[in-house]
PDB file of C-alpha atoms in Angstrom:
ATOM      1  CA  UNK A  21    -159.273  58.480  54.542  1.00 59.00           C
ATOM      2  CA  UNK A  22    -161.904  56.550  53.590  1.00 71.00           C
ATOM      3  CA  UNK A  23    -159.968  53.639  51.948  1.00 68.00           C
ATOM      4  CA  UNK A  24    -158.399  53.642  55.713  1.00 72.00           C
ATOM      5  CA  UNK A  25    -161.621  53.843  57.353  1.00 77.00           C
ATOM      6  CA  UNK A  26    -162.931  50.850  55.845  1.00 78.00           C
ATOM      7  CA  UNK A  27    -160.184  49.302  56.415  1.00 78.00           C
ATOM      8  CA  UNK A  28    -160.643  49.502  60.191  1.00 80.00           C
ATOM      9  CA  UNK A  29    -163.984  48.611  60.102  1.00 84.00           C
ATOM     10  CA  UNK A  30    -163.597  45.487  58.507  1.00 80.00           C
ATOM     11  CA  UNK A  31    -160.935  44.673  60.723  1.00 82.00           C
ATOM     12  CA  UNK A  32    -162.687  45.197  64.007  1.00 83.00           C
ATOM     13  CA  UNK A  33    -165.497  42.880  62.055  1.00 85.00           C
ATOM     14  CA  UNK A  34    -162.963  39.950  61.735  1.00 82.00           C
ATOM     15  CA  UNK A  35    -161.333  40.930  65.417  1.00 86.00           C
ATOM     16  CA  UNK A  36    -162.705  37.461  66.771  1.00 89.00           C
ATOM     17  CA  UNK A  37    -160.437  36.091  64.348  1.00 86.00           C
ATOM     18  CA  UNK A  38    -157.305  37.895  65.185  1.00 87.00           C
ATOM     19  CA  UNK A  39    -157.565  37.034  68.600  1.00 89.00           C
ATOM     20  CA  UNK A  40    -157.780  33.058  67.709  1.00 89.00           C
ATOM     21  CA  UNK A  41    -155.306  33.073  65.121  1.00 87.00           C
ATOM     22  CA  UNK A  42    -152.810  35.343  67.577  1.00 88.00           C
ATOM     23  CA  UNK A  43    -153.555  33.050  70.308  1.00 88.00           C
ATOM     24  CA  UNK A  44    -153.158  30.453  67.648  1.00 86.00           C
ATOM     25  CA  UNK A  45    -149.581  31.701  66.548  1.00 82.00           C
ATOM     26  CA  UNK A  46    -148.574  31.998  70.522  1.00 83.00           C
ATOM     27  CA  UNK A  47    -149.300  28.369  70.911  1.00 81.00           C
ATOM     28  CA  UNK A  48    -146.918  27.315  68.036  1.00 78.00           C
ATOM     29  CA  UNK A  49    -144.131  30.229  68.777  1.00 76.00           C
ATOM     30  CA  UNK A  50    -143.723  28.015  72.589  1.00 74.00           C
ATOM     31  CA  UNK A  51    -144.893  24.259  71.407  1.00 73.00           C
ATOM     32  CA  UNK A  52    -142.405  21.835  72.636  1.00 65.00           C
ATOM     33  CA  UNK A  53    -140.228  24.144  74.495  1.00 69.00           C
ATOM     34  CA  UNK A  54    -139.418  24.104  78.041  1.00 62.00           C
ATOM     35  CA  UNK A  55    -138.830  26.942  78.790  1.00 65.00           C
ATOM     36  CA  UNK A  56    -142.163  28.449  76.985  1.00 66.00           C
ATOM     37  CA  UNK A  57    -142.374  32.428  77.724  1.00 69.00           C
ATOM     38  CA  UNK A  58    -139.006  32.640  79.520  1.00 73.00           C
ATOM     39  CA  UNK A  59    -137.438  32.550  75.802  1.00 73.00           C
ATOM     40  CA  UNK A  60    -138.893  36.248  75.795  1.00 75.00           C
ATOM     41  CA  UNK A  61    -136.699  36.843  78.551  1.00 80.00           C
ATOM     42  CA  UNK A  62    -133.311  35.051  78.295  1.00 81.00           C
ATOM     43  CA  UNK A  63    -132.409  35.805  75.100  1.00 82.00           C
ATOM     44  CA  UNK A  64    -132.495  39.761  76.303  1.00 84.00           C
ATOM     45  CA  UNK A  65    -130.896  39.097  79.170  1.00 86.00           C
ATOM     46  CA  UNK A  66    -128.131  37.086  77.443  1.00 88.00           C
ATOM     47  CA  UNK A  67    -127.555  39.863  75.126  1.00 86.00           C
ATOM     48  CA  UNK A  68    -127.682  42.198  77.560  1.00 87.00           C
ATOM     49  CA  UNK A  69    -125.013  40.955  79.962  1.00 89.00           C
ATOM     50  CA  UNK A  70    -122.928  39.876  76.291  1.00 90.00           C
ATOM     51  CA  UNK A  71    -122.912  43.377  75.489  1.00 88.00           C
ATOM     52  CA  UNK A  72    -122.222  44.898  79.005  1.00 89.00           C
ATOM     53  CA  UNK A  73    -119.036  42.916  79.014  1.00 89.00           C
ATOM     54  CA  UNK A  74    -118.149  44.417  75.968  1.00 89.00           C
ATOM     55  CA  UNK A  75    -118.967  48.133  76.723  1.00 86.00           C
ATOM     56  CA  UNK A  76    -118.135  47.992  80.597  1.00 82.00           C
ATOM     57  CA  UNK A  77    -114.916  46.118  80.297  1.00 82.00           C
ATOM     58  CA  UNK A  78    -113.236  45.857  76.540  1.00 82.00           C
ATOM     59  CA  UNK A  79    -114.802  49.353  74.998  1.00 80.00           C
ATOM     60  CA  UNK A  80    -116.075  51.478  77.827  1.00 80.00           C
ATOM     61  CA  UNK A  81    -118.365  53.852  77.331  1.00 86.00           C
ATOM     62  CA  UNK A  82    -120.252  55.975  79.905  1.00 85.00           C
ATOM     63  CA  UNK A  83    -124.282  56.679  79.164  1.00 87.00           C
ATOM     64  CA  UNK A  84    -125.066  58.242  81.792  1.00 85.00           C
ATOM     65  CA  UNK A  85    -126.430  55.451  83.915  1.00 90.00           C
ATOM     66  CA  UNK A  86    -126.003  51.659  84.787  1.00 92.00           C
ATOM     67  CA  UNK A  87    -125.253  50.086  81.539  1.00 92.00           C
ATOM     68  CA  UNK A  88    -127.415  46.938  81.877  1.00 93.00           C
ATOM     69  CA  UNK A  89    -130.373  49.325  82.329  1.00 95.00           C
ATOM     70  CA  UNK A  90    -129.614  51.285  79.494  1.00 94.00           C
ATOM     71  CA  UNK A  91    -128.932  48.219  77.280  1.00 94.00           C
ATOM     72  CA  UNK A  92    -131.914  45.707  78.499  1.00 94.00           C
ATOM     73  CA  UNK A  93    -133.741  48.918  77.528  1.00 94.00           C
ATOM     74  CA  UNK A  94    -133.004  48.882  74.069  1.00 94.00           C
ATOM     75  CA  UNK A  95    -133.172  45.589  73.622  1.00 94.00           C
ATOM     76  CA  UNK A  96    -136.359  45.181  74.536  1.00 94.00           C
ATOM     77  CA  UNK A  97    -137.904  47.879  71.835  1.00 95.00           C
ATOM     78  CA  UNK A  98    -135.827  45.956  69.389  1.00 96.00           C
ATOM     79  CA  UNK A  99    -136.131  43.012  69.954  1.00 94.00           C
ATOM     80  CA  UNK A 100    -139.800  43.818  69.859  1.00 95.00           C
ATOM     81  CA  UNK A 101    -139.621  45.241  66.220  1.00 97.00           C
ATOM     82  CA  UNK A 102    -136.908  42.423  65.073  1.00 95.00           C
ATOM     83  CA  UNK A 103    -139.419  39.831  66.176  1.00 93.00           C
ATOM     84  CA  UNK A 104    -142.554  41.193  64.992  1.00 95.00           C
ATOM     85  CA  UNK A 105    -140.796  41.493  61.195  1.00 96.00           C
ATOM     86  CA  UNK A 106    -138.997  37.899  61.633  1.00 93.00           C
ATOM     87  CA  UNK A 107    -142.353  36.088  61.877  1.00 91.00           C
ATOM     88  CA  UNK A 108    -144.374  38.498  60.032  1.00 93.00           C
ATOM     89  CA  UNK A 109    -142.491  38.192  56.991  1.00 94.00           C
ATOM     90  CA  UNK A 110    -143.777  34.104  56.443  1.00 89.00           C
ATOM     91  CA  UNK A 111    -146.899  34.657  58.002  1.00 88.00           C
ATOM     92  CA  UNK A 112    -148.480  34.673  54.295  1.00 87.00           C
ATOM     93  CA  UNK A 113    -146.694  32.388  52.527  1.00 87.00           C
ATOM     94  CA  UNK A 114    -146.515  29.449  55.516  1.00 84.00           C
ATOM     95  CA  UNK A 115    -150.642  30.076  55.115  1.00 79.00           C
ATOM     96  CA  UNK A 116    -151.140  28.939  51.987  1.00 79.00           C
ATOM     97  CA  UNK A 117    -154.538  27.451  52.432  1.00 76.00           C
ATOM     98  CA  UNK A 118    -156.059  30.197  54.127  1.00 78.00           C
ATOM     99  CA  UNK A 119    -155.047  32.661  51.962  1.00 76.00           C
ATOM    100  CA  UNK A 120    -156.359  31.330  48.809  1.00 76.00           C
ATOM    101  CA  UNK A 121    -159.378  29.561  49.581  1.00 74.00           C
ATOM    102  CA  UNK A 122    -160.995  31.547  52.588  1.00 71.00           C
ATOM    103  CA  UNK A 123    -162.199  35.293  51.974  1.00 77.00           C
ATOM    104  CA  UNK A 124    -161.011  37.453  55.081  1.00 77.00           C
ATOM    105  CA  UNK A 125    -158.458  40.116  55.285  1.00 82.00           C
ATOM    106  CA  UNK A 126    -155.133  39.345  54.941  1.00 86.00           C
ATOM    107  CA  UNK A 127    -153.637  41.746  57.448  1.00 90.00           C
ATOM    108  CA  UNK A 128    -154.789  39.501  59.827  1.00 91.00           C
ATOM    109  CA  UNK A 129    -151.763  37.163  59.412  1.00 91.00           C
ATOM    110  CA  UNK A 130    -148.989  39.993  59.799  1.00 93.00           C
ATOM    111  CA  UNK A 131    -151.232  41.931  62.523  1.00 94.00           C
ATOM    112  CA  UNK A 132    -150.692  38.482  64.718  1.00 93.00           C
ATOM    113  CA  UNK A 133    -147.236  38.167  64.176  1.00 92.00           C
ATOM    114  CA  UNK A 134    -147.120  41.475  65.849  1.00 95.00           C
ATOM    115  CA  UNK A 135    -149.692  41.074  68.628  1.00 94.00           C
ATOM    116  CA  UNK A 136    -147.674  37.798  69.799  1.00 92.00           C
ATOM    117  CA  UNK A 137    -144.653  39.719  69.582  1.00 93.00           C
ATOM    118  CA  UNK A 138    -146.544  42.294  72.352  1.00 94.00           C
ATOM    119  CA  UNK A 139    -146.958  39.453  74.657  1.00 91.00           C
ATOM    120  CA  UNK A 140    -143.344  38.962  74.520  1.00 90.00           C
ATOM    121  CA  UNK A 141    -142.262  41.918  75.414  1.00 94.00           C
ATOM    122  CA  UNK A 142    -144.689  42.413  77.815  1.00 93.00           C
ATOM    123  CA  UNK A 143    -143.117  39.535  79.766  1.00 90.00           C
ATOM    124  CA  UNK A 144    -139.936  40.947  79.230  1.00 91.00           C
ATOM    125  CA  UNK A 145    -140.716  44.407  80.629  1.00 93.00           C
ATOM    126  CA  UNK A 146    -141.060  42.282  83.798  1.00 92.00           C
ATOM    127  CA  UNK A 147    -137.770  42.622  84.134  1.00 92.00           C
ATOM    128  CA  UNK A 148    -137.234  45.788  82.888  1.00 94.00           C
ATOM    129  CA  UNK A 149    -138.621  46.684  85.776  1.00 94.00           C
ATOM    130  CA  UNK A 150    -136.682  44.230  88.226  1.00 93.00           C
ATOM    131  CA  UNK A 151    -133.552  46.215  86.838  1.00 93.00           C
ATOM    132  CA  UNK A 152    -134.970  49.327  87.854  1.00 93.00           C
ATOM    133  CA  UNK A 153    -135.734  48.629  90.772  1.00 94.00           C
ATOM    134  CA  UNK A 154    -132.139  47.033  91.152  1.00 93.00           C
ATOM    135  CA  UNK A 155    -130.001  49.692  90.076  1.00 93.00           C
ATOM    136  CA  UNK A 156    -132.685  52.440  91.921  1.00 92.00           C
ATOM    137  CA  UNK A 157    -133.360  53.973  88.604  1.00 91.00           C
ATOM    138  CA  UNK A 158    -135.464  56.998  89.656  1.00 90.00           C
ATOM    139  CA  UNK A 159    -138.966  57.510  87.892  1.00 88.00           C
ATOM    140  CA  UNK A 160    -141.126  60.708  87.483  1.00 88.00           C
ATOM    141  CA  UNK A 161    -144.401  61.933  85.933  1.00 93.00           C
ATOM    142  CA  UNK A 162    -142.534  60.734  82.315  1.00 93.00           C
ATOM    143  CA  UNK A 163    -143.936  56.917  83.044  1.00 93.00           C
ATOM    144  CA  UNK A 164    -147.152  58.261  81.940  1.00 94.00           C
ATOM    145  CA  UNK A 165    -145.895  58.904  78.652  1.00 96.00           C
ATOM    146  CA  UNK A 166    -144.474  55.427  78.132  1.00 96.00           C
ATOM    147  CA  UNK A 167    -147.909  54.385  76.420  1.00 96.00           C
ATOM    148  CA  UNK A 168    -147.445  57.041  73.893  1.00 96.00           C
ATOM    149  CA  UNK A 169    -143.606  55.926  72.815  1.00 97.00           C
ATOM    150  CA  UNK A 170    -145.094  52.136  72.861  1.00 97.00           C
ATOM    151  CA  UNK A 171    -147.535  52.784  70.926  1.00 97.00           C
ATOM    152  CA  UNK A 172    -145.341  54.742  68.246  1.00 97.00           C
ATOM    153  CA  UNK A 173    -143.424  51.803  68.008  1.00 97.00           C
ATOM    154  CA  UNK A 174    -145.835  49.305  67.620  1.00 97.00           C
ATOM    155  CA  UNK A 175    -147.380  51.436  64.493  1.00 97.00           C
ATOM    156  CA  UNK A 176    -143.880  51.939  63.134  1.00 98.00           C
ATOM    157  CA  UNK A 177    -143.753  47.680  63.431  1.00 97.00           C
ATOM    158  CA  UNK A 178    -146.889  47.477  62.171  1.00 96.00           C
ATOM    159  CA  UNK A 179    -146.627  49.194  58.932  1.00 96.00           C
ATOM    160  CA  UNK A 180    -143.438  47.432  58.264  1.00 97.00           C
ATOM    161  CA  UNK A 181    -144.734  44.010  58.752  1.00 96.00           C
ATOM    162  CA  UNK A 182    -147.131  44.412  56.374  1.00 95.00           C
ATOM    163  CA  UNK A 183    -144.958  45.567  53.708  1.00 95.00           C
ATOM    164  CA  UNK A 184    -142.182  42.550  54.522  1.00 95.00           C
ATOM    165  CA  UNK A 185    -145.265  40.229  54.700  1.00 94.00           C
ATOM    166  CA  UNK A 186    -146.313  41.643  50.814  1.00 93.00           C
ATOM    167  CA  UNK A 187    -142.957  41.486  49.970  1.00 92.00           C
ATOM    168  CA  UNK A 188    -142.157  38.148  50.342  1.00 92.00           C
ATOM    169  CA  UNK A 189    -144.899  36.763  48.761  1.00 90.00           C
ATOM    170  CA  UNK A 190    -144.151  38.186  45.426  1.00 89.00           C
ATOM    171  CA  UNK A 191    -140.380  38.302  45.758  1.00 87.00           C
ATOM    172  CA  UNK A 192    -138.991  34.944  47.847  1.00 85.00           C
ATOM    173  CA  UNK A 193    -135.617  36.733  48.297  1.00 86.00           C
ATOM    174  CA  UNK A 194    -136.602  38.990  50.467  1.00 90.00           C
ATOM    175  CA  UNK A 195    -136.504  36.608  53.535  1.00 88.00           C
ATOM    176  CA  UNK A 196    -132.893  36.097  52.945  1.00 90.00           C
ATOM    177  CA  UNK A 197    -132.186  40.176  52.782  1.00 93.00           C
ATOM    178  CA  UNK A 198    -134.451  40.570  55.967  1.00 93.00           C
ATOM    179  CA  UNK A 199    -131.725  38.778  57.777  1.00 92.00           C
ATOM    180  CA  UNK A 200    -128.808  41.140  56.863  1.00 93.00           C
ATOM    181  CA  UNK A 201    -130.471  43.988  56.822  1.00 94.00           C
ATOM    182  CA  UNK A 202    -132.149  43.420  60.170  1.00 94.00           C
ATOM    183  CA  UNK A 203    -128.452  42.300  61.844  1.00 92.00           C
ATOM    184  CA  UNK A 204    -126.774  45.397  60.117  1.00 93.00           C
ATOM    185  CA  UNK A 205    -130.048  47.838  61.042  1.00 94.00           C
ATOM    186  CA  UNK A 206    -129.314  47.097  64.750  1.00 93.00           C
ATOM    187  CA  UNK A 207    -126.110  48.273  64.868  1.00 90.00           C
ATOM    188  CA  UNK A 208    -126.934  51.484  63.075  1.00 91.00           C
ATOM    189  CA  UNK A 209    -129.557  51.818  66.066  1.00 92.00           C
ATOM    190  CA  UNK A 210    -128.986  53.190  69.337  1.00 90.00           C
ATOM    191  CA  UNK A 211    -130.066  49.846  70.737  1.00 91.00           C
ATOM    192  CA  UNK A 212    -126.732  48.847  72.855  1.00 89.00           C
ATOM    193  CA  UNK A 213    -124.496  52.526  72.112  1.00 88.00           C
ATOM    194  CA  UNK A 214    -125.742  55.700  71.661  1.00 88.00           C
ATOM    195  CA  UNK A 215    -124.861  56.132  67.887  1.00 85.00           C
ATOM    196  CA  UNK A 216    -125.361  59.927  68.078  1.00 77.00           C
ATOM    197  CA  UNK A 217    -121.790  59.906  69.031  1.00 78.00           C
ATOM    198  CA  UNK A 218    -120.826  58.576  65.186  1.00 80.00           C
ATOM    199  CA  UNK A 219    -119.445  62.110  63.732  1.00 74.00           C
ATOM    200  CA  UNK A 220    -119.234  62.771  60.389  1.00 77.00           C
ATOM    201  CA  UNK A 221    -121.324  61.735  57.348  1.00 80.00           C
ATOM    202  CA  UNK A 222    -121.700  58.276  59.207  1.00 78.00           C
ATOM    203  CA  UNK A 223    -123.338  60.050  62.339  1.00 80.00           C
ATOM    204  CA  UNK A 224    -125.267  62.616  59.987  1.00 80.00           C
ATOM    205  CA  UNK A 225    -126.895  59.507  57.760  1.00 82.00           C
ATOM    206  CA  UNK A 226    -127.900  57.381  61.373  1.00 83.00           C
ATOM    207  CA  UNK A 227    -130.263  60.334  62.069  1.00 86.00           C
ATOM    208  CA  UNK A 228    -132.477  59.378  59.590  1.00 89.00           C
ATOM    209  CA  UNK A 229    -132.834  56.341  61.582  1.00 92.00           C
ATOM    210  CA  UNK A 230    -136.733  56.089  62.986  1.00 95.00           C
ATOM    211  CA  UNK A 231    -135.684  53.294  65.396  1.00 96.00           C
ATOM    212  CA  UNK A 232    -133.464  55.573  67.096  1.00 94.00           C
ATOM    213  CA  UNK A 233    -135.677  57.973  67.888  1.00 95.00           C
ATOM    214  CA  UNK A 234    -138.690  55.736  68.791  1.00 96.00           C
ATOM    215  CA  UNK A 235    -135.638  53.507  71.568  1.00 95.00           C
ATOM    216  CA  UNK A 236    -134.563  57.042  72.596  1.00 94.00           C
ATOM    217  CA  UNK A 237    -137.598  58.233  73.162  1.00 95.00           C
ATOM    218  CA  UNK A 238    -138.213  54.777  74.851  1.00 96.00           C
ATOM    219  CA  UNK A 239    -135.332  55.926  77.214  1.00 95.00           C
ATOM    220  CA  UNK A 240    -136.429  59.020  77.310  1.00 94.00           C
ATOM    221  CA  UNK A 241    -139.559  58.273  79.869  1.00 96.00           C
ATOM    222  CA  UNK A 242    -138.679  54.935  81.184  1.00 94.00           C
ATOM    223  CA  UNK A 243    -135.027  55.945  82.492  1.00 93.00           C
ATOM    224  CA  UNK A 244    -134.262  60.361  82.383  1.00 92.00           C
ATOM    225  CA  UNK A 245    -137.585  61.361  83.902  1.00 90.00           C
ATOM    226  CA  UNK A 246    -138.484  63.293  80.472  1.00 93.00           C
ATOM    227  CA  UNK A 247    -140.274  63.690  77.411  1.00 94.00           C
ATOM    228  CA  UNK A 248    -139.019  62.413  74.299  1.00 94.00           C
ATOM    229  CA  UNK A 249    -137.825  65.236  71.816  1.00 91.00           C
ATOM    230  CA  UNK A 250    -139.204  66.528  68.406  1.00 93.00           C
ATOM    231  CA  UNK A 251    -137.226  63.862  66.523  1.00 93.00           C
ATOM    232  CA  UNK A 252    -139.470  61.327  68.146  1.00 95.00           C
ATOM    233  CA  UNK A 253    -142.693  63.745  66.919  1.00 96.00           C
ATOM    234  CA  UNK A 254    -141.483  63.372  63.587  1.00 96.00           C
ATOM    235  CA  UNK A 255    -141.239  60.114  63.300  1.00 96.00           C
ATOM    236  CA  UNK A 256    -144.275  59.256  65.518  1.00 97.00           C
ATOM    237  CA  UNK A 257    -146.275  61.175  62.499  1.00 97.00           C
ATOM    238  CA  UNK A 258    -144.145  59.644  59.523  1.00 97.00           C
ATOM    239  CA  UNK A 259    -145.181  56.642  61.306  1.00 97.00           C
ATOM    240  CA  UNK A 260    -148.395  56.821  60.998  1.00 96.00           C
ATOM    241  CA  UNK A 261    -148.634  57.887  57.712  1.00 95.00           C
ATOM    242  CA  UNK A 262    -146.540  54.738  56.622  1.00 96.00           C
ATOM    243  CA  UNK A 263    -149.101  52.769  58.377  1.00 95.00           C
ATOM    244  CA  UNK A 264    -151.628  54.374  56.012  1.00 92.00           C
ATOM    245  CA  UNK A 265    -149.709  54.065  53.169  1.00 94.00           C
ATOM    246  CA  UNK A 266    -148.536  50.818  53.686  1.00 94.00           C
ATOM    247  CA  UNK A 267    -152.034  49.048  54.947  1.00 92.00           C
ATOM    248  CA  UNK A 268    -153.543  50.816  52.130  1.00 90.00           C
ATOM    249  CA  UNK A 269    -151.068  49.383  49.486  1.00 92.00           C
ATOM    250  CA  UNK A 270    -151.355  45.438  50.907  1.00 91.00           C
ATOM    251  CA  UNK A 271    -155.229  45.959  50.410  1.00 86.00           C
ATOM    252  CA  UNK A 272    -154.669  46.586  47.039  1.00 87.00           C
ATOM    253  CA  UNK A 273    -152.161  43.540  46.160  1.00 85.00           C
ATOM    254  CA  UNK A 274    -154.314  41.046  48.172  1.00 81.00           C
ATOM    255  CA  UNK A 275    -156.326  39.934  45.200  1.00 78.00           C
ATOM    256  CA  UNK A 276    -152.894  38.612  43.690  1.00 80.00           C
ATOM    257  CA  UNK A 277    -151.926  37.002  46.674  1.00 76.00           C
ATOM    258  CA  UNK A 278    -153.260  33.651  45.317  1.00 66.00           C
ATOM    259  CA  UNK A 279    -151.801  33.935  42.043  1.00 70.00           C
ATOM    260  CA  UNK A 280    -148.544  33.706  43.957  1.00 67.00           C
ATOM    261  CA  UNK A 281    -148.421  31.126  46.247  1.00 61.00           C
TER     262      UNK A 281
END
């Protein structure tokens, strides 16, 4: 606890600094583009009416509400979380010079990658909301809980980007795995189907799946007027003791990032 705690402290100490280099990392993610911030929006929307095709017309399957809901939905926790790891996992290594000649800490660069990734879906959940309101989606006392399941899933992201961002500095290969295993981890997510209709040992193994949970419980308040369910407890606490672990363990390594790049 107090490793963690001084952690945090120094971090809120160098906050000025993640604010300019987020803002910093915004203004390159949309340089040159036309389209700037409504990237954050087409691509889910492309995917979303992609996959509706597919699961309202070739493969039906019924989720209990209007499937572009229930798919923009996931798509826009995951794409959250697939972002945030996509440009965390260079965010050392394409910052050579900072990292080896300027003293501040490290989880800076990863913590951005994350924060810009917020904006995004912020701007997304724009029309998250237009779909709601197209398809009448009713909404209860559960909105207030939304915060909570965001916030799950942003510490979740968080603790992961870190160790992808470690990772790759020390092993170069893991930028090409991050790729597969991201495309493959999607699929075994309840992101466009609800997987917990996989029987078997299949269905039994994608229940150990946190990004389930955290989208269903994502669901949960935004669309069925609820609370999420103890699955998404459990992995809201193994969360944040990942977070721990993990911010603890890139403290450690820092003083051999250098040596490595």
């Amino acid at each position: 606890m107090t490793v963690l705690a001084e952690l945090v402290s120094e971090q809120w100490e160098y906050r000025e600094l993640l604010v300019r280099m987020t803002a910093r990392d915004l203004l390159l993610r949309y340089k040159q583009t036309v389209m700037g911030f409504g990237w954050a929006i087409f691509m889910p929307l492309v995917n979303t009416a992609i996959f509706s095709v597919i699961f309202t017309r070739v493969a039906v399957i019924d989720v209990g509400q209007p499937y572009p809901v229930y798919a923009f939905c996931g798509l826009l926790a995951w794409n959250f979380f697939a972002s945030s790891l996509r440009f965390s996992i260079a965010s050392l290594t394409s910052n050579p010079s900072l990292v080896t000649k300027v003293y501040f800490p490290r989880e800076i660069f990863p913590f951005s990658a994350v924060l810009v990734s917020i904006v995004d879906f912020a701007v997304a959940s724009l029309v998250m909301v237009g779909l709601m309101l197209y398809y009448r989606t009713p909404v209860g006392w559960s909105l207030a809980l939304v915060p909570v399941v965001v916030l799950a899933l942003v510490i979740f992201t968080a603790a992961l980007a870190l160790l992808v961002a470690m990772g790759n500095l020390f092993y170069r290969d893991v930028k090409y795995l991050f790729e597969i295993v991201i495309a493959v981890w999607m699929f075994a997510t309840s992101v466009v189907y609800p997987v917990g209709r996989v029987g078997g040992r299949l269905g039994l193994l994608l229940t150990l799946n946190p990004m389930t949970h955290l989208i269903d419980g994502f669901r949960a308040v935004l669309l069925n007027g609820r609370a999420p369910d103890s699955a998404f407890l459990v992995t809201f606490a193994a969360s944040v003791a990942l977070f721990g672990f993990a911010w603890a363990l890139f403290h450690r390594a820092e003083f051999e990032f250098a040596e490595n790049l």
